[in-house]
Amino acid sequence: MAKATKKTQQEEKKVEQTIDAITRRICYRCGQPIRLSELLPVKDGMRNRMRYYHKKCFA
């Protein structure tokens, strides 16, 4: 039973890593990669493009 839970946790981690790799964005303020859970997209009206921030960096 413990092996089954460990295996599912590893699968969840792997799925999360692939999602992060697909949606990898760089914070406009600090330059660090942003995880999906920390992502705050902001539309820049003048350049008509998106800027991405950490929630903590934008505040």
PDB file of N, CA and C in Angstrom:
ATOM      1  N   MET A   1       0.826  -1.198   0.000  1.00  0.00           N
ATOM      2  CA  MET A   1       0.000   0.000   0.000  1.00  0.00           C
ATOM      3  C   MET A   1       0.870   1.262   0.000  1.00  0.00           C
ATOM      4  N   ALA A   2       1.951   1.222   0.746  1.00  0.00           N
ATOM      5  CA  ALA A   2       2.833   2.388   0.815  1.00  0.00           C
ATOM      6  C   ALA A   2       3.502   2.642  -0.531  1.00  0.00           C
ATOM      7  N   LYS A   3       3.805   1.562  -1.260  1.00  0.00           N
ATOM      8  CA  LYS A   3       4.413   1.726  -2.579  1.00  0.00           C
ATOM      9  C   LYS A   3       3.454   2.429  -3.534  1.00  0.00           C
ATOM     10  N   ALA A   4       2.183   2.091  -3.439  1.00  0.00           N
ATOM     11  CA  ALA A   4       1.190   2.696  -4.327  1.00  0.00           C
ATOM     12  C   ALA A   4       1.080   4.202  -4.078  1.00  0.00           C
ATOM     13  N   THR A   5       1.076   4.603  -2.819  1.00  0.00           N
ATOM     14  CA  THR A   5       0.988   6.039  -2.515  1.00  0.00           C
ATOM     15  C   THR A   5       2.249   6.761  -2.962  1.00  0.00           C
ATOM     16  N   LYS A   6       3.390   6.133  -2.760  1.00  0.00           N
ATOM     17  CA  LYS A   6       4.644   6.753  -3.164  1.00  0.00           C
ATOM     18  C   LYS A   6       4.684   6.923  -4.684  1.00  0.00           C
ATOM     19  N   LYS A   7       4.185   5.914  -5.385  1.00  0.00           N
ATOM     20  CA  LYS A   7       4.178   5.973  -6.844  1.00  0.00           C
ATOM     21  C   LYS A   7       3.246   7.081  -7.344  1.00  0.00           C
ATOM     22  N   THR A   8       2.082   7.202  -6.739  1.00  0.00           N
ATOM     23  CA  THR A   8       1.156   8.259  -7.167  1.00  0.00           C
ATOM     24  C   THR A   8       1.716   9.644  -6.855  1.00  0.00           C
ATOM     25  N   GLN A   9       2.418   9.778  -5.738  1.00  0.00           N
ATOM     26  CA  GLN A   9       3.035  11.066  -5.408  1.00  0.00           C
ATOM     27  C   GLN A   9       4.109  11.418  -6.430  1.00  0.00           C
ATOM     28  N   GLN A  10       4.890  10.415  -6.854  1.00  0.00           N
ATOM     29  CA  GLN A  10       5.915  10.659  -7.862  1.00  0.00           C
ATOM     30  C   GLN A  10       5.286  11.048  -9.196  1.00  0.00           C
ATOM     31  N   GLU A  11       4.186  10.396  -9.553  1.00  0.00           N
ATOM     32  CA  GLU A  11       3.494  10.732 -10.799  1.00  0.00           C
ATOM     33  C   GLU A  11       2.945  12.151 -10.751  1.00  0.00           C
ATOM     34  N   GLU A  12       2.377  12.538  -9.612  1.00  0.00           N
ATOM     35  CA  GLU A  12       1.861  13.897  -9.457  1.00  0.00           C
ATOM     36  C   GLU A  12       2.980  14.921  -9.588  1.00  0.00           C
ATOM     37  N   LYS A  13       4.123  14.624  -8.987  1.00  0.00           N
ATOM     38  CA  LYS A  13       5.269  15.526  -9.064  1.00  0.00           C
ATOM     39  C   LYS A  13       5.740  15.672 -10.509  1.00  0.00           C
ATOM     40  N   LYS A  14       5.775  14.554 -11.230  1.00  0.00           N
ATOM     41  CA  LYS A  14       6.217  14.568 -12.616  1.00  0.00           C
ATOM     42  C   LYS A  14       5.265  15.392 -13.483  1.00  0.00           C
ATOM     43  N   VAL A  15       3.969  15.235 -13.262  1.00  0.00           N
ATOM     44  CA  VAL A  15       2.979  16.010 -14.012  1.00  0.00           C
ATOM     45  C   VAL A  15       3.134  17.492 -13.701  1.00  0.00           C
ATOM     46  N   GLU A  16       3.334  17.827 -12.434  1.00  0.00           N
ATOM     47  CA  GLU A  16       3.512  19.227 -12.038  1.00  0.00           C
ATOM     48  C   GLU A  16       4.762  19.817 -12.679  1.00  0.00           C
ATOM     49  N   GLN A  17       5.842  19.040 -12.754  1.00  0.00           N
ATOM     50  CA  GLN A  17       7.074  19.528 -13.364  1.00  0.00           C
ATOM     51  C   GLN A  17       6.888  19.785 -14.853  1.00  0.00           C
ATOM     52  N   THR A  18       6.168  18.900 -15.536  1.00  0.00           N
ATOM     53  CA  THR A  18       5.950  19.122 -16.968  1.00  0.00           C
ATOM     54  C   THR A  18       5.059  20.329 -17.202  1.00  0.00           C
ATOM     55  N   ILE A  19       4.059  20.522 -16.359  1.00  0.00           N
ATOM     56  CA  ILE A  19       3.201  21.704 -16.486  1.00  0.00           C
ATOM     57  C   ILE A  19       4.025  22.964 -16.260  1.00  0.00           C
ATOM     58  N   ASP A  20       4.903  22.948 -15.248  1.00  0.00           N
ATOM     59  CA  ASP A  20       5.755  24.106 -14.982  1.00  0.00           C
ATOM     60  C   ASP A  20       6.696  24.372 -16.155  1.00  0.00           C
ATOM     61  N   ALA A  21       7.204  23.298 -16.770  1.00  0.00           N
ATOM     62  CA  ALA A  21       8.115  23.463 -17.896  1.00  0.00           C
ATOM     63  C   ALA A  21       7.392  24.066 -19.096  1.00  0.00           C
ATOM     64  N   ILE A  22       6.145  23.671 -19.293  1.00  0.00           N
ATOM     65  CA  ILE A  22       5.372  24.190 -20.416  1.00  0.00           C
ATOM     66  C   ILE A  22       5.030  25.654 -20.199  1.00  0.00           C
ATOM     67  N   THR A  23       4.622  26.002 -18.996  1.00  0.00           N
ATOM     68  CA  THR A  23       4.174  27.365 -18.715  1.00  0.00           C
ATOM     69  C   THR A  23       5.258  28.179 -18.017  1.00  0.00           C
ATOM     70  N   ARG A  24       6.502  27.877 -18.282  1.00  0.00           N
ATOM     71  CA  ARG A  24       7.599  28.576 -17.624  1.00  0.00           C
ATOM     72  C   ARG A  24       7.644  30.022 -18.088  1.00  0.00           C
ATOM     73  N   ARG A  25       7.548  30.924 -17.161  1.00  0.00           N
ATOM     74  CA  ARG A  25       7.636  32.353 -17.437  1.00  0.00           C
ATOM     75  C   ARG A  25       8.698  32.943 -16.520  1.00  0.00           C
ATOM     76  N   ILE A  26       9.228  34.078 -16.904  1.00  0.00           N
ATOM     77  CA  ILE A  26      10.245  34.768 -16.113  1.00  0.00           C
ATOM     78  C   ILE A  26       9.624  36.045 -15.550  1.00  0.00           C
ATOM     79  N   CYS A  27       9.848  36.278 -14.267  1.00  0.00           N
ATOM     80  CA  CYS A  27       9.316  37.470 -13.609  1.00  0.00           C
ATOM     81  C   CYS A  27       9.981  38.718 -14.198  1.00  0.00           C
ATOM     82  N   TYR A  28       9.173  39.711 -14.521  1.00  0.00           N
ATOM     83  CA  TYR A  28       9.673  40.940 -15.131  1.00  0.00           C
ATOM     84  C   TYR A  28      10.512  41.743 -14.150  1.00  0.00           C
ATOM     85  N   ARG A  29      10.199  41.661 -12.858  1.00  0.00           N
ATOM     86  CA  ARG A  29      10.899  42.451 -11.856  1.00  0.00           C
ATOM     87  C   ARG A  29      12.170  41.768 -11.350  1.00  0.00           C
ATOM     88  N   CYS A  30      12.074  40.499 -10.925  1.00  0.00           N
ATOM     89  CA  CYS A  30      13.239  39.867 -10.288  1.00  0.00           C
ATOM     90  C   CYS A  30      13.995  38.908 -11.212  1.00  0.00           C
ATOM     91  N   GLY A  31      13.404  38.513 -12.338  1.00  0.00           N
ATOM     92  CA  GLY A  31      14.109  37.669 -13.294  1.00  0.00           C
ATOM     93  C   GLY A  31      14.122  36.188 -12.967  1.00  0.00           C
ATOM     94  N   GLN A  32      13.413  35.772 -11.940  1.00  0.00           N
ATOM     95  CA  GLN A  32      13.363  34.360 -11.553  1.00  0.00           C
ATOM     96  C   GLN A  32      12.218  33.657 -12.277  1.00  0.00           C
ATOM     97  N   PRO A  33      12.363  32.338 -12.521  1.00  0.00           N
ATOM     98  CA  PRO A  33      11.244  31.601 -13.125  1.00  0.00           C
ATOM     99  C   PRO A  33      10.039  31.573 -12.193  1.00  0.00           C
ATOM    100  N   ILE A  34       8.857  31.601 -12.766  1.00  0.00           N
ATOM    101  CA  ILE A  34       7.623  31.660 -11.989  1.00  0.00           C
ATOM    102  C   ILE A  34       6.886  30.343 -12.136  1.00  0.00           C
ATOM    103  N   ARG A  35       6.449  29.784 -11.024  1.00  0.00           N
ATOM    104  CA  ARG A  35       5.584  28.612 -11.070  1.00  0.00           C
ATOM    105  C   ARG A  35       4.174  29.056 -11.390  1.00  0.00           C
ATOM    106  N   LEU A  36       3.384  28.104 -11.840  1.00  0.00           N
ATOM    107  CA  LEU A  36       2.014  28.406 -12.242  1.00  0.00           C
ATOM    108  C   LEU A  36       1.198  28.953 -11.082  1.00  0.00           C
ATOM    109  N   SER A  37       1.448  28.465  -9.865  1.00  0.00           N
ATOM    110  CA  SER A  37       0.678  28.908  -8.702  1.00  0.00           C
ATOM    111  C   SER A  37       1.038  30.336  -8.282  1.00  0.00           C
ATOM    112  N   GLU A  38       2.234  30.817  -8.642  1.00  0.00           N
ATOM    113  CA  GLU A  38       2.689  32.153  -8.244  1.00  0.00           C
ATOM    114  C   GLU A  38       2.521  33.186  -9.357  1.00  0.00           C
ATOM    115  N   LEU A  39       2.006  32.764 -10.511  1.00  0.00           N
ATOM    116  CA  LEU A  39       1.969  33.605 -11.700  1.00  0.00           C
ATOM    117  C   LEU A  39       0.909  34.698 -11.606  1.00  0.00           C
ATOM    118  N   LEU A  40       1.292  35.916 -11.979  1.00  0.00           N
ATOM    119  CA  LEU A  40       0.342  37.026 -12.065  1.00  0.00           C
ATOM    120  C   LEU A  40       0.584  37.735 -13.402  1.00  0.00           C
ATOM    121  N   PRO A  41      -0.230  37.440 -14.426  1.00  0.00           N
ATOM    122  CA  PRO A  41      -0.034  38.092 -15.723  1.00  0.00           C
ATOM    123  C   PRO A  41      -0.633  39.495 -15.734  1.00  0.00           C
ATOM    124  N   VAL A  42       0.084  40.448 -16.300  1.00  0.00           N
ATOM    125  CA  VAL A  42      -0.390  41.831 -16.400  1.00  0.00           C
ATOM    126  C   VAL A  42      -0.221  42.271 -17.851  1.00  0.00           C
ATOM    127  N   LYS A  43      -1.280  42.810 -18.438  1.00  0.00           N
ATOM    128  CA  LYS A  43      -1.213  43.248 -19.836  1.00  0.00           C
ATOM    129  C   LYS A  43      -0.603  44.641 -19.905  1.00  0.00           C
ATOM    130  N   ASP A  44       0.427  44.794 -20.734  1.00  0.00           N
ATOM    131  CA  ASP A  44       1.050  46.089 -20.971  1.00  0.00           C
ATOM    132  C   ASP A  44       0.368  46.703 -22.190  1.00  0.00           C
ATOM    133  N   GLY A  45      -0.416  47.733 -21.975  1.00  0.00           N
ATOM    134  CA  GLY A  45      -1.224  48.306 -23.036  1.00  0.00           C
ATOM    135  C   GLY A  45      -0.431  48.979 -24.139  1.00  0.00           C
ATOM    136  N   MET A  46       0.676  49.623 -23.808  1.00  0.00           N
ATOM    137  CA  MET A  46       1.434  50.346 -24.824  1.00  0.00           C
ATOM    138  C   MET A  46       2.134  49.398 -25.788  1.00  0.00           C
ATOM    139  N   ARG A  47       2.722  48.342 -25.266  1.00  0.00           N
ATOM    140  CA  ARG A  47       3.455  47.408 -26.124  1.00  0.00           C
ATOM    141  C   ARG A  47       2.591  46.241 -26.590  1.00  0.00           C
ATOM    142  N   ASN A  48       1.364  46.177 -26.077  1.00  0.00           N
ATOM    143  CA  ASN A  48       0.405  45.137 -26.434  1.00  0.00           C
ATOM    144  C   ASN A  48       0.982  43.733 -26.204  1.00  0.00           C
ATOM    145  N   ARG A  49       1.592  43.539 -25.070  1.00  0.00           N
ATOM    146  CA  ARG A  49       2.099  42.221 -24.711  1.00  0.00           C
ATOM    147  C   ARG A  49       1.917  41.993 -23.221  1.00  0.00           C
ATOM    148  N   MET A  50       2.099  40.760 -22.810  1.00  0.00           N
ATOM    149  CA  MET A  50       1.912  40.399 -21.413  1.00  0.00           C
ATOM    150  C   MET A  50       3.240  40.492 -20.673  1.00  0.00           C
ATOM    151  N   ARG A  51       3.158  40.934 -19.446  1.00  0.00           N
ATOM    152  CA  ARG A  51       4.300  40.892 -18.529  1.00  0.00           C
ATOM    153  C   ARG A  51       3.905  39.986 -17.387  1.00  0.00           C
ATOM    154  N   TYR A  52       4.840  39.201 -16.925  1.00  0.00           N
ATOM    155  CA  TYR A  52       4.549  38.223 -15.889  1.00  0.00           C
ATOM    156  C   TYR A  52       5.330  38.558 -14.632  1.00  0.00           C
ATOM    157  N   TYR A  53       4.636  38.514 -13.496  1.00  0.00           N
ATOM    158  CA  TYR A  53       5.227  38.825 -12.199  1.00  0.00           C
ATOM    159  C   TYR A  53       4.906  37.707 -11.225  1.00  0.00           C
ATOM    160  N   HIS A  54       5.744  37.577 -10.176  1.00  0.00           N
ATOM    161  CA  HIS A  54       5.341  36.812  -9.001  1.00  0.00           C
ATOM    162  C   HIS A  54       4.275  37.640  -8.301  1.00  0.00           C
ATOM    163  N   LYS A  55       3.394  36.991  -7.598  1.00  0.00           N
ATOM    164  CA  LYS A  55       2.381  37.740  -6.845  1.00  0.00           C
ATOM    165  C   LYS A  55       3.047  38.629  -5.806  1.00  0.00           C
ATOM    166  N   LYS A  56       4.146  38.136  -5.186  1.00  0.00           N
ATOM    167  CA  LYS A  56       4.839  38.920  -4.162  1.00  0.00           C
ATOM    168  C   LYS A  56       5.613  40.090  -4.777  1.00  0.00           C
ATOM    169  N   CYS A  57       6.116  39.950  -6.008  1.00  0.00           N
ATOM    170  CA  CYS A  57       6.876  41.024  -6.647  1.00  0.00           C
ATOM    171  C   CYS A  57       5.971  42.156  -7.123  1.00  0.00           C
ATOM    172  N   PHE A  58       4.756  41.828  -7.516  1.00  0.00           N
ATOM    173  CA  PHE A  58       3.856  42.845  -8.046  1.00  0.00           C
ATOM    174  C   PHE A  58       3.289  43.730  -6.947  1.00  0.00           C
ATOM    175  N   ALA A  59       3.119  43.168  -5.753  1.00  0.00           N
ATOM    176  CA  ALA A  59       2.484  43.904  -4.653  1.00  0.00           C
ATOM    177  C   ALA A  59       3.357  44.993  -4.082  1.00  0.00           C
TER     178      ALA A  59
END
